[in-house]
């Protein structure tokens, strides 16, 4: 992987030798109210709707006609692969009286029909196909009464939606070349979903993301697990505009550096977590990609849904790899369910009980600072 280059390795090596780490220019103070305020939560959802969002992996609708239904930021959607293999997204809402036109979670169809009154819509353009008893209505223009659409694009193996409908912005432009080139190398368009889990938690979405990318807690919160594998408070941070990437040395890298040994194969010694603003993370391993999306709840600032997938190329998935992936999931699940999320829930409960003041993100917490600084730019107009 080209991003794990000699420069990143050299920075981490220097940090390990000198007990240092990459630093932000200053600490960041985030108001506690940002984790419990309904007004702030509404502003954050508005910010999310102004940028491309990853809502699915392309393999979920692999063949023409395949569809999934999904609720994104409270909006019910049908995401479908058209006959020409492009993707489309429609609001799952009949133009007659507002009923859902599709109830199944997934499937394959040419036409979507509302079960209330039988109005039907085509899969390729969401066009209004048939209105029972149409002669008893005023004239209905079928061209302008199809399903409402949301801008959809398939890129880097994922399906992205853009509620802003900015026709001049592509996903590639939004990500930039540094993120795009890495996603190209991951070959996610050739991957399939090995594991797919979803968890609704009584925790604000930003706290969940903070915990997943935090570099200061492994040896304290995970002393018998991840804390024995990854260094604490030693990291390198790369900023890619709205996005960014954190690199942490594994403990075995520390041993080799202290002994002045040669590093052969950087993936063995360095873990990376690429944050795609606003709510996704791509965590690369030698044989799979761990992919997270964290969604704010539309009714409760103190609730969110975390979606975790393991993506893997099917041609390399053998019995031994299956065992390794299941072991990786077991370690991740234990750490998340028994250590990370219970701690984060106490943060959420404390935030509700004492919403005044602020939480401090230190200079050595650039990875966690990033999301909050970017939200401040988008919502509050903060510069810098």
Coordinates of C-alpha atoms in Angstrom, one line a residue:
X1 CA 0.0 0.0 0.0
X2 CA 1.6 3.2 -1.2
X3 CA 0.3 5.4 1.6
X4 CA 2.3 3.3 4.1
X5 CA 5.5 4.8 2.7
X6 CA 8.9 5.4 4.2
X7 CA 8.0 8.9 5.3
X8 CA 5.2 7.6 7.6
X9 CA 7.4 4.8 8.9
X10 CA 10.2 7.3 9.5
X11 CA 7.9 9.6 11.5
X12 CA 6.6 6.8 13.6
X13 CA 10.2 5.4 14.1
X14 CA 11.3 8.9 15.4
X15 CA 8.3 9.1 17.7
X16 CA 9.1 5.7 19.2
X17 CA 12.7 6.6 19.8
X18 CA 11.9 10.0 21.3
X19 CA 8.6 9.3 23.1
X20 CA 6.9 11.9 20.9
X21 CA 3.9 12.0 18.6
X22 CA 2.3 14.2 15.9
X23 CA 0.7 17.3 17.5
X24 CA -2.0 19.7 16.5
X25 CA -1.3 23.4 16.9
X26 CA -3.5 23.6 20.0
X27 CA -6.0 21.8 22.2
X28 CA -9.6 21.9 21.1
X29 CA -12.5 22.6 23.4
X30 CA -15.9 21.1 22.2
X31 CA -19.0 22.2 24.1
X32 CA -20.6 19.3 26.0
X33 CA -24.0 20.5 24.7
X34 CA -22.9 19.4 21.2
X35 CA -23.5 15.8 22.3
X36 CA -27.0 16.3 23.7
X37 CA -28.5 19.4 22.1
X38 CA -31.4 18.8 19.7
X39 CA -30.7 22.0 17.9
X40 CA -27.1 21.0 17.4
X41 CA -28.1 17.6 16.2
X42 CA -30.4 19.1 13.6
X43 CA -27.6 21.3 12.4
X44 CA -25.3 18.3 12.1
X45 CA -27.9 16.3 10.1
X46 CA -28.1 19.3 7.8
X47 CA -24.4 19.3 7.4
X48 CA -24.4 15.5 6.5
X49 CA -27.1 16.1 3.8
X50 CA -24.8 18.6 2.1
X51 CA -22.0 16.1 1.3
X52 CA -21.8 12.7 -0.4
X53 CA -22.5 9.8 2.0
X54 CA -21.7 6.1 1.7
X55 CA -24.9 4.1 2.1
X56 CA -24.1 0.7 0.6
X57 CA -21.5 -1.5 -1.0
X58 CA -22.0 -2.2 -4.7
X59 CA -22.1 -5.9 -4.1
X60 CA -25.4 -5.4 -2.3
X61 CA -27.1 -4.8 -5.6
X62 CA -24.8 -6.8 -7.9
X63 CA -27.2 -7.5 -10.9
X64 CA -29.5 -5.3 -12.9
X65 CA -32.9 -5.0 -11.1
X66 CA -31.4 -5.7 -7.7
X67 CA -32.5 -3.3 -5.0
X68 CA -32.2 -2.6 -1.3
X69 CA -34.4 -0.4 0.9
X70 CA -32.7 1.7 3.4
X71 CA -33.5 4.6 5.7
X72 CA -30.8 7.4 5.6
X73 CA -31.1 10.3 8.0
X74 CA -34.8 9.5 8.4
X75 CA -35.5 9.4 4.6
X76 CA -36.9 6.0 3.3
X77 CA -35.1 5.0 0.1
X78 CA -35.0 2.4 -2.6
X79 CA -31.5 2.0 -4.1
X80 CA -31.5 0.0 -7.3
X81 CA -29.2 -1.1 -10.1
X82 CA -30.6 -0.1 -13.4
X83 CA -30.7 -2.1 -16.6
X84 CA -27.5 -0.4 -17.8
X85 CA -25.8 -1.3 -14.5
X86 CA -25.7 2.3 -13.2
X87 CA -27.3 3.0 -9.8
X88 CA -30.3 5.1 -8.8
X89 CA -32.0 6.1 -5.5
X90 CA -35.6 6.9 -5.1
X91 CA -37.6 8.2 -2.1
X92 CA -39.7 5.2 -1.0
X93 CA -42.9 7.2 -1.1
X94 CA -45.8 7.0 -3.5
X95 CA -46.7 10.2 -5.3
X96 CA -50.4 9.5 -4.8
X97 CA -50.9 9.4 -1.0
X98 CA -47.5 8.8 0.4
X99 CA -47.4 5.1 1.0
X100 CA -44.2 3.0 0.8
X101 CA -43.9 1.5 -2.6
X102 CA -41.5 -1.3 -1.4
X103 CA -41.4 -3.1 1.9
X104 CA -38.8 -5.8 1.3
X105 CA -35.3 -5.2 2.5
X106 CA -33.8 -6.4 -0.8
X107 CA -34.8 -8.3 -3.9
X108 CA -35.0 -7.8 -7.7
X109 CA -37.9 -6.1 -9.6
X110 CA -38.7 -4.3 -12.8
X111 CA -41.6 -2.3 -11.2
X112 CA -42.3 -1.0 -7.7
X113 CA -46.0 -0.9 -6.8
X114 CA -47.7 0.8 -3.9
X115 CA -49.9 -1.7 -2.1
X116 CA -52.3 1.0 -1.0
X117 CA -53.8 2.0 -4.4
X118 CA -51.7 0.1 -7.0
X119 CA -49.7 3.1 -8.4
X120 CA -46.5 1.6 -10.0
X121 CA -43.1 3.0 -10.9
X122 CA -40.3 1.8 -13.2
X123 CA -36.9 0.8 -11.7
X124 CA -34.7 2.5 -14.2
X125 CA -36.0 6.1 -13.8
X126 CA -38.6 5.8 -11.1
X127 CA -41.2 6.9 -13.7
X128 CA -44.9 6.6 -13.0
X129 CA -45.9 3.5 -15.0
X130 CA -49.6 2.8 -14.2
X131 CA -52.4 4.5 -12.3
X132 CA -55.5 2.3 -11.6
X133 CA -58.7 4.1 -12.5
X134 CA -56.7 7.0 -13.9
X135 CA -59.7 8.1 -15.9
X136 CA -61.4 9.2 -12.7
X137 CA -58.6 11.6 -11.8
X138 CA -57.7 15.0 -13.3
X139 CA -55.1 14.6 -16.0
X140 CA -51.8 13.2 -14.5
X141 CA -48.5 13.9 -16.1
X142 CA -46.6 10.6 -15.8
X143 CA -43.3 12.3 -16.6
X144 CA -43.4 14.7 -13.6
X145 CA -45.1 12.3 -11.1
X146 CA -42.5 9.6 -10.8
X147 CA -40.7 8.8 -7.6
X148 CA -38.6 11.6 -6.1
X149 CA -34.9 10.9 -6.8
X150 CA -31.7 11.4 -4.8
X151 CA -28.4 11.8 -6.6
X152 CA -26.6 8.5 -6.5
X153 CA -23.1 7.5 -7.7
X154 CA -21.1 4.3 -7.5
X155 CA -17.4 4.9 -6.9
X156 CA -14.6 3.0 -5.3
X157 CA -16.9 0.0 -4.7
X158 CA -19.4 2.0 -2.7
X159 CA -22.8 3.6 -3.4
X160 CA -22.9 7.2 -2.4
X161 CA -25.9 9.5 -2.0
X162 CA -25.8 13.3 -2.2
X163 CA -29.0 15.0 -0.9
X164 CA -27.6 18.4 -2.0
X165 CA -28.1 17.3 -5.6
X166 CA -24.9 19.1 -6.6
X167 CA -24.6 17.9 -10.2
X168 CA -21.2 19.5 -10.6
X169 CA -19.5 17.5 -7.8
X170 CA -18.3 14.0 -8.2
X171 CA -17.3 11.6 -5.4
X172 CA -13.7 11.6 -6.7
X173 CA -13.6 15.4 -6.5
X174 CA -15.1 15.3 -3.0
X175 CA -12.5 12.8 -1.7
X176 CA -9.5 14.2 -3.5
X177 CA -6.6 12.3 -5.0
X178 CA -5.0 11.2 -1.7
X179 CA -8.1 9.4 -0.5
X180 CA -9.2 8.2 -4.0
X181 CA -5.8 6.6 -4.8
X182 CA -5.9 4.6 -1.6
X183 CA -9.5 3.4 -2.2
X184 CA -8.4 2.4 -5.7
X185 CA -5.6 0.3 -4.1
X186 CA -8.0 -1.4 -1.7
X187 CA -9.9 -2.7 -4.8
X188 CA -13.2 -2.5 -2.9
X189 CA -15.1 -2.8 -6.1
X190 CA -13.9 -6.4 -6.3
X191 CA -14.8 -7.1 -2.7
X192 CA -17.8 -8.8 -1.1
X193 CA -19.2 -8.5 2.3
X194 CA -17.9 -11.2 4.6
X195 CA -19.6 -9.8 7.7
X196 CA -22.3 -7.2 8.3
X197 CA -23.4 -6.1 11.7
X198 CA -25.5 -3.1 12.9
X199 CA -25.8 -1.8 16.5
X200 CA -28.1 0.9 17.8
X201 CA -26.5 2.5 20.8
X202 CA -27.6 5.2 23.4
X203 CA -24.5 7.2 22.4
X204 CA -24.1 10.3 20.3
X205 CA -22.7 9.5 16.9
X206 CA -19.6 11.7 17.3
X207 CA -18.6 10.0 20.6
X208 CA -18.7 6.6 18.8
X209 CA -16.5 7.9 16.0
X210 CA -14.2 9.5 18.6
X211 CA -13.7 6.2 20.3
X212 CA -13.0 4.3 17.1
X213 CA -10.2 6.6 16.0
X214 CA -8.8 7.6 19.5
X215 CA -5.1 6.9 20.0
X216 CA -4.8 7.6 23.7
X217 CA -7.0 4.9 25.3
X218 CA -5.7 1.4 24.2
X219 CA -3.5 0.5 27.1
X220 CA -6.1 1.9 29.6
X221 CA -9.4 0.6 28.3
X222 CA -8.1 -2.5 26.5
X223 CA -5.1 -3.6 28.7
X224 CA -5.5 -7.3 27.9
X225 CA -6.6 -6.9 24.2
X226 CA -5.8 -4.1 21.7
X227 CA -3.7 -2.4 24.3
X228 CA -1.2 -5.2 24.1
X229 CA -1.0 -4.9 20.3
X230 CA -1.0 -1.2 19.5
X231 CA 1.0 1.6 21.0
X232 CA -0.8 4.3 23.0
X233 CA -0.1 8.0 22.4
X234 CA 2.2 7.4 19.4
X235 CA 0.7 8.2 16.0
X236 CA 1.1 10.0 12.8
X237 CA -1.8 12.0 11.3
X238 CA -2.3 12.9 7.7
X239 CA -4.9 15.5 6.8
X240 CA -6.7 15.3 3.4
X241 CA -8.9 18.3 3.7
X242 CA -12.2 17.2 5.0
X243 CA -10.8 13.7 5.5
X244 CA -7.8 12.3 7.2
X245 CA -5.8 9.2 8.3
X246 CA -4.3 8.1 11.5
X247 CA -1.3 5.7 11.7
X248 CA -0.3 3.8 14.8
X249 CA 2.7 1.5 15.4
X250 CA 2.1 -2.0 16.6
X251 CA 4.0 -3.1 19.7
X252 CA 6.2 -5.4 17.6
X253 CA 7.4 -2.3 15.7
X254 CA 8.5 -0.7 19.0
X255 CA 10.6 -3.8 19.8
X256 CA 12.3 -3.7 16.4
X257 CA 12.9 0.1 16.6
X258 CA 14.4 -0.2 20.1
X259 CA 16.7 -2.9 18.8
X260 CA 17.6 -1.0 15.6
X261 CA 16.3 -3.9 13.5
X262 CA 15.1 -3.5 9.9
X263 CA 11.3 -3.3 9.2
X264 CA 10.4 -5.6 6.4
X265 CA 6.8 -5.0 5.2
X266 CA 5.2 -2.0 6.8
X267 CA 1.7 -3.6 7.0
X268 CA 3.0 -5.9 9.7
X269 CA 3.9 -3.1 12.0
X270 CA 1.6 -0.1 11.3
X271 CA -2.2 0.1 11.6
X272 CA -4.1 2.8 9.7
X273 CA -7.6 4.2 10.1
X274 CA -8.8 6.5 7.2
X275 CA -11.6 8.8 8.2
X276 CA -14.0 9.8 5.3
X277 CA -16.0 12.8 6.4
X278 CA -18.5 12.9 7.8
X279 CA -19.3 9.4 9.2
X280 CA -17.2 6.6 7.6
X281 CA -13.9 4.9 8.4
X282 CA -11.8 2.5 6.4
X283 CA -9.5 0.4 8.5
X284 CA -7.2 -1.7 6.3
X285 CA -5.7 -5.1 7.1
X286 CA -3.5 -7.2 4.9
X287 CA -6.4 -9.5 3.8
X288 CA -9.6 -7.5 4.4
X289 CA -11.0 -4.0 5.0
X290 CA -12.9 -3.1 8.1
X291 CA -15.5 -0.5 7.2
X292 CA -17.6 1.6 9.6
X293 CA -20.4 4.0 9.1
X294 CA -22.0 5.8 12.2
X295 CA -25.4 7.5 11.7
X296 CA -27.0 10.0 14.0
X297 CA -30.5 9.2 15.2
X298 CA -33.1 11.6 13.7
X299 CA -35.1 11.9 16.9
X300 CA -32.6 11.6 19.7
X301 CA -29.1 13.2 20.0
X302 CA -28.2 10.6 22.5
X303 CA -28.7 7.7 20.1
X304 CA -26.9 6.5 17.0
X305 CA -26.5 3.4 14.8
X306 CA -23.1 1.9 14.0
X307 CA -22.8 -0.3 10.9
X308 CA -19.6 -2.5 10.7
X309 CA -18.7 -4.6 7.6
X310 CA -15.7 -6.8 6.8
X311 CA -15.0 -6.5 3.0
X312 CA -12.8 -9.2 1.3
X313 CA -11.9 -10.3 -2.2
X314 CA -13.8 -13.6 -2.8
X315 CA -10.9 -15.1 -4.7
X316 CA -8.6 -15.1 -1.6
X317 CA -11.3 -16.2 0.9
X318 CA -10.2 -19.7 1.9
X319 CA -10.8 -21.7 5.1
X320 CA -7.7 -20.3 6.9
X321 CA -8.7 -16.7 6.1
X322 CA -12.3 -17.3 7.2
X323 CA -10.9 -18.5 10.5
X324 CA -8.7 -15.4 10.8
X325 CA -11.6 -13.0 9.9
X326 CA -13.8 -14.7 12.5
X327 CA -11.1 -14.3 15.1
X328 CA -10.6 -10.6 14.2
X329 CA -14.4 -10.0 14.5
X330 CA -14.4 -11.8 17.9
X331 CA -11.6 -9.5 19.2
X332 CA -13.3 -6.4 17.8
X333 CA -16.8 -7.3 19.1
X334 CA -15.5 -8.0 22.6
X335 CA -13.6 -4.7 22.8
X336 CA -16.6 -2.7 21.4
X337 CA -19.3 -4.3 23.4
X338 CA -17.6 -4.8 26.7
X339 CA -15.1 -1.9 26.8
X340 CA -15.6 0.9 24.2
X341 CA -19.3 1.3 24.1
X342 CA -20.0 1.0 27.8
X343 CA -17.4 3.7 28.5
X344 CA -18.9 5.9 25.7
X345 CA -22.4 5.4 27.2
X346 CA -21.1 6.8 30.5
X347 CA -19.8 9.8 28.6
X348 CA -23.3 10.3 27.0
X349 CA -25.1 9.9 30.4
X350 CA -22.7 12.4 32.0
X351 CA -23.2 14.8 29.1
X352 CA -27.0 14.8 29.7
X353 CA -26.5 15.2 33.4
X354 CA -24.0 18.1 33.2
X355 CA -24.3 19.7 29.7
X356 CA -22.4 22.9 30.7
X357 CA -18.7 23.5 29.9
X358 CA -16.6 21.6 27.3
X359 CA -14.6 18.5 26.6
X360 CA -10.9 18.9 25.9
X361 CA -9.2 17.3 22.9
X362 CA -5.4 17.6 23.4
X363 CA -2.8 18.5 20.9
X364 CA -1.9 14.8 20.8
X365 CA -5.5 13.9 19.8
X366 CA -5.5 15.2 16.2
X367 CA -7.5 12.2 14.9
X368 CA -10.4 13.1 17.3
X369 CA -10.1 16.8 16.8
X370 CA -10.5 16.5 13.0
X371 CA -14.3 15.6 12.9
X372 CA -15.2 18.4 15.4
X373 CA -13.1 21.0 13.6
X374 CA -14.7 20.1 10.3
X375 CA -18.2 20.2 11.7
X376 CA -17.4 23.6 13.2
X377 CA -16.4 24.8 9.7
X378 CA -19.5 23.5 8.1
X379 CA -22.0 24.5 10.7
X380 CA -20.5 27.5 12.5
X381 CA -18.3 29.0 9.7
X382 CA -15.2 28.6 11.8
X383 CA -12.0 29.0 9.9
X384 CA -8.7 27.3 10.5

